[in-house]
Each structure stands twice: as structure tokens, then as C-alpha cells.
JSON list of C-alpha atoms in Angstrom, two decimals:
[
{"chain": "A", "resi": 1, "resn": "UNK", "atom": "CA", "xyz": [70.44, 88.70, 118.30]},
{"chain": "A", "resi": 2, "resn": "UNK", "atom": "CA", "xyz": [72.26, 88.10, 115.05]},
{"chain": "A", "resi": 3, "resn": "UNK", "atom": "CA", "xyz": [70.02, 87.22, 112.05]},
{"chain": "A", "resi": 4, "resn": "UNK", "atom": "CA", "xyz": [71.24, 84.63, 109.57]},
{"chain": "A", "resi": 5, "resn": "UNK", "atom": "CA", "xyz": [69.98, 82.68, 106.55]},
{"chain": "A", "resi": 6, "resn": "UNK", "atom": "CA", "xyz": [70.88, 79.27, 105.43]},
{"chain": "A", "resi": 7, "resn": "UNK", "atom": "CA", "xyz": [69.85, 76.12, 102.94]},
{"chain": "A", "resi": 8, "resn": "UNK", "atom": "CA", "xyz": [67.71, 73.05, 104.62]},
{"chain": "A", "resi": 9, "resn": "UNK", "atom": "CA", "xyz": [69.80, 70.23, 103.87]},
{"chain": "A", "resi": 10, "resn": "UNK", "atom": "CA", "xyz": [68.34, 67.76, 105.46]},
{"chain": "A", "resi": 11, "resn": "UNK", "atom": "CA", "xyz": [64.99, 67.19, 107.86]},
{"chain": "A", "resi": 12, "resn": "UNK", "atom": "CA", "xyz": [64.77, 64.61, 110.50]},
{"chain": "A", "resi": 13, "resn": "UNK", "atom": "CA", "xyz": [61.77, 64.24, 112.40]},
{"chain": "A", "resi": 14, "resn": "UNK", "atom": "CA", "xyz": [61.28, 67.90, 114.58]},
{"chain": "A", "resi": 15, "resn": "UNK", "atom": "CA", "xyz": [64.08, 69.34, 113.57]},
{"chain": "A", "resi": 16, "resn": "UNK", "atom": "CA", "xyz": [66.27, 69.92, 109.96]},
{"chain": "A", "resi": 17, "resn": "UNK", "atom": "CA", "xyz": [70.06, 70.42, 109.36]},
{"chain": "A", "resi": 18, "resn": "UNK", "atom": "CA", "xyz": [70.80, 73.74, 108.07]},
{"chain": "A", "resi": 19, "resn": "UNK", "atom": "CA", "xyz": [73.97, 75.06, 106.05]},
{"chain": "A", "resi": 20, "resn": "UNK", "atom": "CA", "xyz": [75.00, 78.68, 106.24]},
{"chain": "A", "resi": 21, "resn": "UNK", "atom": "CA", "xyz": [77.33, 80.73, 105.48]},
{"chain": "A", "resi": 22, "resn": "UNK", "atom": "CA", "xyz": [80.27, 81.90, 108.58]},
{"chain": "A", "resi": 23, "resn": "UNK", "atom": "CA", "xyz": [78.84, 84.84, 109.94]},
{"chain": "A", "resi": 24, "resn": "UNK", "atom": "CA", "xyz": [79.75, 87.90, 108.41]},
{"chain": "A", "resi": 25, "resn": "UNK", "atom": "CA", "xyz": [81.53, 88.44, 111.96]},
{"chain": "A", "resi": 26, "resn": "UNK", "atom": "CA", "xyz": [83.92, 85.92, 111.91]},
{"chain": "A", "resi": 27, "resn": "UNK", "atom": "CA", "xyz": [85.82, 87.47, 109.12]},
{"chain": "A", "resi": 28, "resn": "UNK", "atom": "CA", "xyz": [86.91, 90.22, 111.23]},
{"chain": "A", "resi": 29, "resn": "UNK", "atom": "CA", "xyz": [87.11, 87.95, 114.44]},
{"chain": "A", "resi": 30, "resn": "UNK", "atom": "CA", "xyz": [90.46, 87.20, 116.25]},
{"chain": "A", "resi": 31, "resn": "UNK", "atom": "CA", "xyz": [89.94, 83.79, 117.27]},
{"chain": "A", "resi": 32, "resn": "UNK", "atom": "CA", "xyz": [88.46, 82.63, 113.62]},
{"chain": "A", "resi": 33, "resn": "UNK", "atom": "CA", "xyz": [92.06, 80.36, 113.66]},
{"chain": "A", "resi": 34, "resn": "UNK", "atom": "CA", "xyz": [90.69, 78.21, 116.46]},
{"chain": "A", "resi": 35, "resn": "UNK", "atom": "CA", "xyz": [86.95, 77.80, 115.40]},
{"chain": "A", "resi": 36, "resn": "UNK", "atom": "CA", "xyz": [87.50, 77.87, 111.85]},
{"chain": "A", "resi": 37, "resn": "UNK", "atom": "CA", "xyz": [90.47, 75.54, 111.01]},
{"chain": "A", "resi": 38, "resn": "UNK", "atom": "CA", "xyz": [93.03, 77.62, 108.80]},
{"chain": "A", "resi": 39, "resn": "UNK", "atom": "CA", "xyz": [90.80, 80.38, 108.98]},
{"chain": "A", "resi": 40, "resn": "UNK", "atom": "CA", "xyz": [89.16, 79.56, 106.16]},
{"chain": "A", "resi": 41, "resn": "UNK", "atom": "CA", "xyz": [85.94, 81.01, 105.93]},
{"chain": "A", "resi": 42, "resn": "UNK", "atom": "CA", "xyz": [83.49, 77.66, 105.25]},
{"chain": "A", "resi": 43, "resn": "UNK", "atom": "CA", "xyz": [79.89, 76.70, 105.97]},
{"chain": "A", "resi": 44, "resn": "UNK", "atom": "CA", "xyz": [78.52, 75.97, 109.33]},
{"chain": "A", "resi": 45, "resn": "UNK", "atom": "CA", "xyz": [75.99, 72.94, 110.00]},
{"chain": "A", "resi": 46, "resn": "UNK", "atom": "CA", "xyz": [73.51, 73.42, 112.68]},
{"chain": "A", "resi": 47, "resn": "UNK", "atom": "CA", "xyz": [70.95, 71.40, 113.80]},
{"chain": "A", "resi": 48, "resn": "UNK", "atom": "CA", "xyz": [67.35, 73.45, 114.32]},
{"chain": "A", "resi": 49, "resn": "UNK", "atom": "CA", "xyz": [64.32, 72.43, 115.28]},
{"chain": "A", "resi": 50, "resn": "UNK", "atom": "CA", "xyz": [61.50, 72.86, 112.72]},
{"chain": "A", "resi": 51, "resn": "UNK", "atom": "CA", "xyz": [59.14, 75.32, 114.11]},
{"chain": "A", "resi": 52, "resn": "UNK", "atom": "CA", "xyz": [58.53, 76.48, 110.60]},
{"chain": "A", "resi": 53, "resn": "UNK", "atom": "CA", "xyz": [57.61, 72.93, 108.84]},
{"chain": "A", "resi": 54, "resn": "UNK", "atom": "CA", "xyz": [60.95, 73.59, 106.49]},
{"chain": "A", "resi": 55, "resn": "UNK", "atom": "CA", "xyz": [61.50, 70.99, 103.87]},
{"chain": "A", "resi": 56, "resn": "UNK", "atom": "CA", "xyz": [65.05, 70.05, 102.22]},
{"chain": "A", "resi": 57, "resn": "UNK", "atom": "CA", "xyz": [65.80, 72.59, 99.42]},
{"chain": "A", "resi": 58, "resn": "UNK", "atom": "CA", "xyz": [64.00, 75.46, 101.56]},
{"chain": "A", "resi": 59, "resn": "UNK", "atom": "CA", "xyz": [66.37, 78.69, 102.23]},
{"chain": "A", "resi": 60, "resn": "UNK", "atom": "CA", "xyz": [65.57, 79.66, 105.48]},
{"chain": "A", "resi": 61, "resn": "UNK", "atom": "CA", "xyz": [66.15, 83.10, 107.94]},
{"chain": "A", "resi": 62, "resn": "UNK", "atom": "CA", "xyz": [67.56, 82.05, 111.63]},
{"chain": "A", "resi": 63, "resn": "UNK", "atom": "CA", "xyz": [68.10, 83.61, 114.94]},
{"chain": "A", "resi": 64, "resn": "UNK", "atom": "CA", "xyz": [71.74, 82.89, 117.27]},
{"chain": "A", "resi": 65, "resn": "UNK", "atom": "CA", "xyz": [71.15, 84.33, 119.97]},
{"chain": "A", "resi": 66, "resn": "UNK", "atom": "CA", "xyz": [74.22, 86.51, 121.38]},
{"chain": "A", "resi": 67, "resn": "UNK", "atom": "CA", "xyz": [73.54, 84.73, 124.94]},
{"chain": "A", "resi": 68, "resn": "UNK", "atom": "CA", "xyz": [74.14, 81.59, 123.96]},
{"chain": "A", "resi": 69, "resn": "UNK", "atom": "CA", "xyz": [77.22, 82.30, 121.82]},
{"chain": "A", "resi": 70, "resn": "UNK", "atom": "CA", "xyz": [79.14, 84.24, 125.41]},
{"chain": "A", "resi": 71, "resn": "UNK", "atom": "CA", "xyz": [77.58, 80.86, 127.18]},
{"chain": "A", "resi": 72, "resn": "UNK", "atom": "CA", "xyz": [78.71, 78.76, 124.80]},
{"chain": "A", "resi": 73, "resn": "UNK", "atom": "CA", "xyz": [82.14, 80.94, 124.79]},
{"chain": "A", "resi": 74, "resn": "UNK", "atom": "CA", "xyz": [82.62, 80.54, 128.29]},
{"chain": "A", "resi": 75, "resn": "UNK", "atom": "CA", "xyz": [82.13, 76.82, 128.71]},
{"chain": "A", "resi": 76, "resn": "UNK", "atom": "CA", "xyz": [84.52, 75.60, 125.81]},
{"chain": "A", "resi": 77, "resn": "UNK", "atom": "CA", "xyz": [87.14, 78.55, 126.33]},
{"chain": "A", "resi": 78, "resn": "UNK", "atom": "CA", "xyz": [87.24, 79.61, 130.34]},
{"chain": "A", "resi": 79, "resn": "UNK", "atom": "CA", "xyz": [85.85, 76.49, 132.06]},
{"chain": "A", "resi": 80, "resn": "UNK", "atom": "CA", "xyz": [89.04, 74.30, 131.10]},
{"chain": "A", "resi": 81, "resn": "UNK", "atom": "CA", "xyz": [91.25, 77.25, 131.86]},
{"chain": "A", "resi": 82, "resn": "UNK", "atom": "CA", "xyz": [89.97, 77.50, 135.36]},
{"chain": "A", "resi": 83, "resn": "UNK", "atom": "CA", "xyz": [89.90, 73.58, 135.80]},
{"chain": "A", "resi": 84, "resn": "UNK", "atom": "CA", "xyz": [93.22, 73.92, 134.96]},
{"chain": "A", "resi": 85, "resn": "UNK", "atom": "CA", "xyz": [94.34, 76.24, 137.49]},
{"chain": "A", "resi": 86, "resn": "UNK", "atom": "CA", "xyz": [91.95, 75.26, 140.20]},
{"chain": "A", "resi": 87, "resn": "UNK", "atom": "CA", "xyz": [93.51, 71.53, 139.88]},
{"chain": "A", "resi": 88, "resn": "UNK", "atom": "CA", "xyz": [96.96, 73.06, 139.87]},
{"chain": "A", "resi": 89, "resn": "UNK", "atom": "CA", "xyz": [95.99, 74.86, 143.08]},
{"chain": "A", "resi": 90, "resn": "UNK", "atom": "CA", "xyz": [94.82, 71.43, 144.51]},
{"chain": "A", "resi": 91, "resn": "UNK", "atom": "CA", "xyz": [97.70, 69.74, 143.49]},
{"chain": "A", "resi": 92, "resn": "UNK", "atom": "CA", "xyz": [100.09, 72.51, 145.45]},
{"chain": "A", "resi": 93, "resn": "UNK", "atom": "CA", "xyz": [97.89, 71.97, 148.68]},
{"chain": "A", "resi": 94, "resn": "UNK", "atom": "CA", "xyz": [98.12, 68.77, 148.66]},
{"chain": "A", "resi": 95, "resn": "UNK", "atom": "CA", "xyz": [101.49, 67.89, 147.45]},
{"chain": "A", "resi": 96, "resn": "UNK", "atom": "CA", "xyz": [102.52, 66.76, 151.23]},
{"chain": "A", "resi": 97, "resn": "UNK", "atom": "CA", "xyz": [100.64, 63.76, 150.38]},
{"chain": "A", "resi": 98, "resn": "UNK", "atom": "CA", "xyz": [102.85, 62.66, 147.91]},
{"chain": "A", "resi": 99, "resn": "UNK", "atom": "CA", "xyz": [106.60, 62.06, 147.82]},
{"chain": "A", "resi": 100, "resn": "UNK", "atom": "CA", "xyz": [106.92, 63.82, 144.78]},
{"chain": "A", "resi": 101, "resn": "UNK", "atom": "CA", "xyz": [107.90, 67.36, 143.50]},
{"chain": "A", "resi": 102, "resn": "UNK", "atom": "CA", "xyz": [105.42, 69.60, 144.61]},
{"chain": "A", "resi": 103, "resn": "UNK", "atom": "CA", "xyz": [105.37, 71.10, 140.99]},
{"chain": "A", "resi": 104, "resn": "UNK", "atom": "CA", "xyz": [105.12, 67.60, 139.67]},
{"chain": "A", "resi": 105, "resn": "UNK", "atom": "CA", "xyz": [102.08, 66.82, 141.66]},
{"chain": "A", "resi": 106, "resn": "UNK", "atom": "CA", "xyz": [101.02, 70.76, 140.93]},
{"chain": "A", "resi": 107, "resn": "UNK", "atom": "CA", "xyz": [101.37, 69.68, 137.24]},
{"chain": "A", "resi": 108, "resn": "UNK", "atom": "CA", "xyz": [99.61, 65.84, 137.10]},
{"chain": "A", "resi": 109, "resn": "UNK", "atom": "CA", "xyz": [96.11, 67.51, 139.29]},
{"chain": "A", "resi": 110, "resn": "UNK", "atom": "CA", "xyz": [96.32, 70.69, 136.74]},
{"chain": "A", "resi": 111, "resn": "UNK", "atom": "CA", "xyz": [96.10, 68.59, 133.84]},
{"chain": "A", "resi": 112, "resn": "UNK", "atom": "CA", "xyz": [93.71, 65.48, 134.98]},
{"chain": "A", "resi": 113, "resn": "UNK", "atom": "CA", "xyz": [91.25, 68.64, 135.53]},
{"chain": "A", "resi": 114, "resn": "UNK", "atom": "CA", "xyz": [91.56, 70.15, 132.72]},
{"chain": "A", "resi": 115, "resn": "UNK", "atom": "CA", "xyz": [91.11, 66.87, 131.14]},
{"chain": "A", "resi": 116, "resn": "UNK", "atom": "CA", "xyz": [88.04, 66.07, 133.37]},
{"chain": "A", "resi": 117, "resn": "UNK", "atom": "CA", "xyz": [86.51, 69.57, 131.91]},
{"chain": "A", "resi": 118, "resn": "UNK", "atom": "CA", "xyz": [86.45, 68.55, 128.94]},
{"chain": "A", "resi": 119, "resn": "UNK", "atom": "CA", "xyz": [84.40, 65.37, 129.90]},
{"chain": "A", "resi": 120, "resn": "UNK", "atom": "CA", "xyz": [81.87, 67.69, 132.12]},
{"chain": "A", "resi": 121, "resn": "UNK", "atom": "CA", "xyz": [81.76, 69.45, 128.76]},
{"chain": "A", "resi": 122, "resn": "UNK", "atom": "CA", "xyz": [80.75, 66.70, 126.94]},
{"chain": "A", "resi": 123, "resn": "UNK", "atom": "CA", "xyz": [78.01, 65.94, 129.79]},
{"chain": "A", "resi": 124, "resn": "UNK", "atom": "CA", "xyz": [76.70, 69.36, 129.66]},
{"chain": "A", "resi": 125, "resn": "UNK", "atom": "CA", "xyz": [76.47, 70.07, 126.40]},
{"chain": "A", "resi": 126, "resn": "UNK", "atom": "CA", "xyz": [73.18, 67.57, 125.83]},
{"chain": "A", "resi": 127, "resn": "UNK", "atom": "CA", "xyz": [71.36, 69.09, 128.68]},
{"chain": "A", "resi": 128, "resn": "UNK", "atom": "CA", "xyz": [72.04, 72.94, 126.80]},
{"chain": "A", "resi": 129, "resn": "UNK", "atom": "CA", "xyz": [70.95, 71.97, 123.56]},
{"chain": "A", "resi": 130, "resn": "UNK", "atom": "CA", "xyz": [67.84, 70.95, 124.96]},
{"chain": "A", "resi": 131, "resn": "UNK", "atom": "CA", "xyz": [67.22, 74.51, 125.91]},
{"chain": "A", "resi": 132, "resn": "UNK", "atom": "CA", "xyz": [65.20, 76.92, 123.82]},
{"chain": "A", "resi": 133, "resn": "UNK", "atom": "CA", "xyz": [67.21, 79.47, 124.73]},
{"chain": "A", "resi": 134, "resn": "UNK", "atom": "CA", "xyz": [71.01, 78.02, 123.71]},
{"chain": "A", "resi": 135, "resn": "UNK", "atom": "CA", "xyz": [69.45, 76.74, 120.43]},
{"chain": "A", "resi": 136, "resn": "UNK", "atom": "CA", "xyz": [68.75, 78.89, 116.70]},
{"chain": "A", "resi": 137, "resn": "UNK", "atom": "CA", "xyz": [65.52, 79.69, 116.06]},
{"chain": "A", "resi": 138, "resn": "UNK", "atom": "CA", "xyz": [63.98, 79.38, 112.59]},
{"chain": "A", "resi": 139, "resn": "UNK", "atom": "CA", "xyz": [61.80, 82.50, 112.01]},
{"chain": "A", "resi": 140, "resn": "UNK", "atom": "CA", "xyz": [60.36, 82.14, 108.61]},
{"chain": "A", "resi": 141, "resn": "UNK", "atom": "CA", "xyz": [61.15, 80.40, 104.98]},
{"chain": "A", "resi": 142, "resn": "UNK", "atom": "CA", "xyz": [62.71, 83.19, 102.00]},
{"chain": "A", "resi": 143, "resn": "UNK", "atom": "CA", "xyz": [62.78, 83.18, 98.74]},
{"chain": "A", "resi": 144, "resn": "UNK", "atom": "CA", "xyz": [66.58, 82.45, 96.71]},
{"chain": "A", "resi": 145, "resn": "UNK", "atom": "CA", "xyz": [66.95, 86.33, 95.65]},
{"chain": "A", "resi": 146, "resn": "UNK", "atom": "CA", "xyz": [66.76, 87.09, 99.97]},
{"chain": "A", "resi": 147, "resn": "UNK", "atom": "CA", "xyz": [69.03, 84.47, 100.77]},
{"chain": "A", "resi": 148, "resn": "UNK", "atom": "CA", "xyz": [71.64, 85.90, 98.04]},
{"chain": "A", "resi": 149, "resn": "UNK", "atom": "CA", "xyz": [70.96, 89.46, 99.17]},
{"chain": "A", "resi": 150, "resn": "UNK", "atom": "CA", "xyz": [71.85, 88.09, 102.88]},
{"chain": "A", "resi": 151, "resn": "UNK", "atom": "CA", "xyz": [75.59, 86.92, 101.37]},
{"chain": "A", "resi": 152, "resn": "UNK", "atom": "CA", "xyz": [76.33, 90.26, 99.69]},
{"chain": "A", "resi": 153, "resn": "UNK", "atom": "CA", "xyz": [75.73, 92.29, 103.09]}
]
């Protein structure tokens, strides 16, 4: 579990909006290039629900759970990759179907399922956030000299 603190920003209804600062992890992380554009260490938003009754203005201690994050991983990063070459694979079995280039038709099912993952993607990703388990947790409220302590780590 990785511990992190953040500013409400924002409350609506059960849950609030949260802004934190990238995880202290992602400075050191590879693939920071493709989730943070430039690389360019910024703020995250995230969207928590309010099991702590947080108000706007409150600086608050979360929980991301490491699960979630490999889940998470695995769904935006692997899942089109092996659409892509499980429609490829189609494409080659079935390319005596078609009067094309068997590399052609290879090509055309690779890419309309990696395409298609992305829309399963978009399908899923609802039904995860309404997990417990794929979502932060708030823990507890801190005071402003926490929060800045949490920064300087």
C-alpha cells in the first residue's frame, strides 16, 4: 500500500476531488514519459469517496493500493497489446476468406482489435471504479505542517 496526502478541492455529494502531489515514485519511474506528459512531474486529480466527511480546504492522508495500480497497469498497457496480436492471429487464419494479402488482412483484424480494446476499456473501467478495492481510500484529515512534511520525504 502506498500512503499519500493531498488538498480537498472540491466535494460532491459521497465523494471529494483530491489534488496531490506525483508520487514520490514516479520520479524515478521509466514510463513517467507516457503517464506524465513531458515528464513533468505535476499534480494528480482523483476522485475519492468521503468516508472521512472531508470538506474543501481539508489536507487529507490516502491509501493506492499497489493491486489496483498492476490491475490498472495491465488493462491500459497489456490488454491492447494482446488484442493486438490475438486479432493479428485471427486475421492470418482467416485470410483465405478474403482476396487480399494475407498480411493485409493480418494487419486490418490486428488493428480493429486493438481499437475495440480500447472501447472494452472504456466499458470496464465504470464497473472497476465502483469497486472498493480499485479505488483510494481516505484514512484520516492532517494538519498543513503533515501534509508539508509528506512533500519533503
Amino acid at each position: 500500500m502506498s500512503l499519500e496526502t493531498g488538498i480537498v478541492v472540491e466535494k460532491n455529494g459521497a465523494t471529494v476531488r483530491v489534488e496531490a502531489e506525483a508520487h514520490h515514485a514516479c520520479a524515478s519511474c521509466e514510463a513517467k514519459h507516457i503517464c506524465i506528459p513531458g515528464g513533468e512531474i505535476k499534480k494528480r486529480s482523483l476522485v475519492i469517496h468521503n468516508s472521512i466527511g472531508a470538506e474543501p480546504g481539508d489536507y487529507v492522508e490516502f491509501i493506492v493500493r499497489e493491486q489496483s495500480v498492476v490491475a490498472s497497469s495491465v488493462l491500459i498497457y497489456l490488454f491492447p497489446v494482446i488484442a493486438l496480436v490475438a486479432g493479428s492471429m485471427l486475421g492470418l487464419s482467416l485470410d483465405h476468406l478474403f482476396t487480399i494479402d494475407e498480411d493485409l488482412t493480418a494487419g486490418i483484424f490486428g488493428l480493429a482489435a486493438f481499437l475495440f480494446s480500447f472501447l472494452i476499456i472504456r466499458l470496464i473501467t465504470p464497473l472497476l471504479t465502483e469497486k472498493a478495492s480499485f479505488m483510494p481510500e481516505l484514512t484520516r484529515k492532517i494538519s498543513e505542517e503533515e501534509y508539508c512534511n509528506s512533500l519533503n520525504k
